[in-house]
Structures are given as structure tokens and as C-alpha cells.
PDB file of C-alpha atoms in Angstrom:
ATOM      1  CA  MET L 265      13.801  -0.249  31.043  1.00 55.00           C
ATOM      2  CA  PRO L 266      11.008   0.291  28.453  1.00 59.00           C
ATOM      3  CA  VAL L 267      10.987   3.375  26.391  1.00 59.00           C
ATOM      4  CA  ILE L 268       7.628   5.249  26.658  1.00 59.00           C
ATOM      5  CA  ASN L 269       6.750   7.553  23.744  1.00 60.00           C
ATOM      6  CA  ALA L 270       5.963  11.009  25.176  1.00 61.00           C
ATOM      7  CA  LEU L 271       3.835  11.981  22.187  1.00 76.00           C
ATOM      8  CA  THR L 272       0.257  10.680  22.309  1.00 82.00           C
ATOM      9  CA  THR L 273      -1.487   9.817  18.964  1.00 85.00           C
ATOM     10  CA  ARG L 274      -4.324  12.132  18.312  1.00 88.00           C
ATOM     11  CA  ARG L 275      -7.159  10.188  16.503  1.00 92.00           C
ATOM     12  CA  VAL L 276     -10.654  11.267  15.618  1.00 93.00           C
ATOM     13  CA  VAL L 277     -13.154   9.568  13.146  1.00 93.00           C
ATOM     14  CA  PHE L 278     -15.709  11.981  11.615  1.00 92.00           C
ATOM     15  CA  GLN L 279     -18.269  11.820   8.973  1.00 93.00           C
ATOM     16  CA  TYR L 280     -20.043  14.278   6.619  1.00 91.00           C
ATOM     17  CA  LEU L 281     -22.264  14.090   3.638  1.00 91.00           C
ATOM     18  CA  VAL L 282     -20.965  14.199   0.199  1.00 87.00           C
ATOM     19  CA  PRO L 283     -22.864  13.983  -3.117  1.00 89.00           C
ATOM     20  CA  VAL L 284     -22.720  10.740  -5.208  1.00 88.00           C
ATOM     21  CA  HIS L 285     -23.694   9.805  -8.649  1.00 89.00           C
ATOM     22  CA  VAL L 286     -25.450   6.471  -8.814  1.00 92.00           C
ATOM     23  CA  GLU L 287     -26.006   4.779 -12.150  1.00 92.00           C
ATOM     24  CA  VAL L 288     -28.680   1.921 -12.329  1.00 94.00           C
ATOM     25  CA  GLU L 289     -29.262  -0.168 -15.271  1.00 95.00           C
ATOM     26  CA  ASP L 290     -31.997  -2.755 -15.359  1.00 96.00           C
ATOM     27  CA  GLY L 291     -32.518  -2.535 -11.577  1.00 95.00           C
ATOM     28  CA  LEU L 292     -28.814  -3.040 -10.922  1.00 94.00           C
ATOM     29  CA  VAL L 293     -26.415  -0.470  -9.539  1.00 91.00           C
ATOM     30  CA  THR L 294     -23.569  -0.405 -12.077  1.00 91.00           C
ATOM     31  CA  ARG L 295     -21.530   2.528 -10.806  1.00 89.00           C
ATOM     32  CA  VAL L 296     -21.229   4.749  -7.846  1.00 87.00           C
ATOM     33  CA  THR L 297     -19.042   7.909  -8.067  1.00 85.00           C
ATOM     34  CA  VAL L 298     -18.282   9.898  -4.879  1.00 83.00           C
ATOM     35  CA  ILE L 299     -17.777  13.545  -5.613  1.00 81.00           C
ATOM     36  CA  ASP L 300     -14.707  13.856  -3.256  1.00 74.00           C
ATOM     37  CA  GLU L 301     -13.953  17.517  -4.193  1.00 76.00           C
ATOM     38  CA  THR L 302     -16.763  18.556  -1.894  1.00 80.00           C
ATOM     39  CA  PRO L 303     -15.542  20.600   1.044  1.00 84.00           C
ATOM     40  CA  VAL L 304     -16.133  19.194   4.549  1.00 88.00           C
ATOM     41  CA  ARG L 305     -19.163  20.707   6.111  1.00 91.00           C
ATOM     42  CA  ASP L 306     -20.998  19.979   9.463  1.00 94.00           C
ATOM     43  CA  PRO L 307     -18.715  17.120  10.259  1.00 94.00           C
ATOM     44  CA  ALA L 308     -19.816  14.783  13.062  1.00 96.00           C
ATOM     45  CA  VAL L 309     -17.534  12.913  15.336  1.00 96.00           C
ATOM     46  CA  VAL L 310     -18.087   9.246  15.213  1.00 95.00           C
ATOM     47  CA  GLU L 311     -15.385   8.128  17.687  1.00 95.00           C
ATOM     48  CA  GLY L 312     -12.156   9.489  19.156  1.00 94.00           C
ATOM     49  CA  ASP L 313     -10.981  12.730  20.481  1.00 94.00           C
ATOM     50  CA  ALA L 314     -13.530  15.394  19.556  1.00 94.00           C
ATOM     51  CA  THR L 315     -11.112  18.230  20.497  1.00 95.00           C
ATOM     52  CA  TYR L 316      -9.002  17.068  17.588  1.00 94.00           C
ATOM     53  CA  LEU L 317     -11.971  17.517  15.047  1.00 95.00           C
ATOM     54  CA  ALA L 318     -11.037  20.878  13.683  1.00 95.00           C
ATOM     55  CA  ALA L 319      -7.308  19.938  13.048  1.00 94.00           C
ATOM     56  CA  ALA L 320      -8.584  16.569  11.487  1.00 92.00           C
ATOM     57  CA  VAL L 321     -10.887  18.413   9.056  1.00 92.00           C
ATOM     58  CA  ILE L 322      -8.080  20.686   7.965  1.00 91.00           C
ATOM     59  CA  ALA L 323      -5.802  17.759   7.529  1.00 89.00           C
ATOM     60  CA  SER L 324      -8.328  15.786   5.402  1.00 85.00           C
ATOM     61  CA  ASP L 325      -8.543  18.566   2.865  1.00 80.00           C
ATOM     62  CA  ASP L 326      -4.846  19.572   2.688  1.00 82.00           C
ATOM     63  CA  GLY L 327      -4.202  18.022  -0.688  1.00 77.00           C
ATOM     64  CA  GLN L 328      -2.637  14.776   0.616  1.00 75.00           C
ATOM     65  CA  ALA L 329      -3.693  11.528  -1.076  1.00 74.00           C
ATOM     66  CA  TRP L 330      -6.277   9.588   0.695  1.00 71.00           C
ATOM     67  CA  PRO L 331      -5.187   5.966   1.445  1.00 69.00           C
ATOM     68  CA  SER L 332      -8.235   4.182   0.208  1.00 71.00           C
ATOM     69  CA  TRP L 333     -12.024   4.116  -0.234  1.00 71.00           C
ATOM     70  CA  SER L 334     -14.265   1.962   1.912  1.00 70.00           C
ATOM     71  CA  PHE L 335     -17.978   1.399   1.212  1.00 69.00           C
ATOM     72  CA  GLY L 336     -20.385  -0.180   3.624  1.00 67.00           C
ATOM     73  CA  TYR L 337     -20.038  -1.133   7.160  1.00 57.00           C
TER      74      TYR L 337
END
């Protein structure tokens, strides 16, 4: 008999604007620095469970290390 997990994973993807510093030399972008200490303001749900958004925002700013950075789409 298969075991069914009674706990459902809550998942939401959100976005918000953060300031960045962009350095350009001779027409080429040489460095982009994301100012990640910026508090989350006006988050927008991209996909997932929107009812989980408030808890996800709190979790994203609780001091845990972020797993990675991804730039572009």
C-alpha cells in the first residue's frame, strides 16, 4: 500500500523591486550588484498559492542563507 504524505507543500513564487548598482565601462556592463538587504515591499505573486504569500515574505527575510542567484529568464 502506498504511503501518502498528509502534509502538502506550500509553494509561492513572488517578485519585488530591489535597487541594483550597474557599472558600465566602454559600453559593456562589467558588474551588477544587487542590494539584497532591501526589505520586501509590495510583493507580487508570480505563481503558486497566493494565500501563502505573507508567510513566504517573512521566511525570505528571516536571516537564512539564500540558495543561489539567478539572472535573466
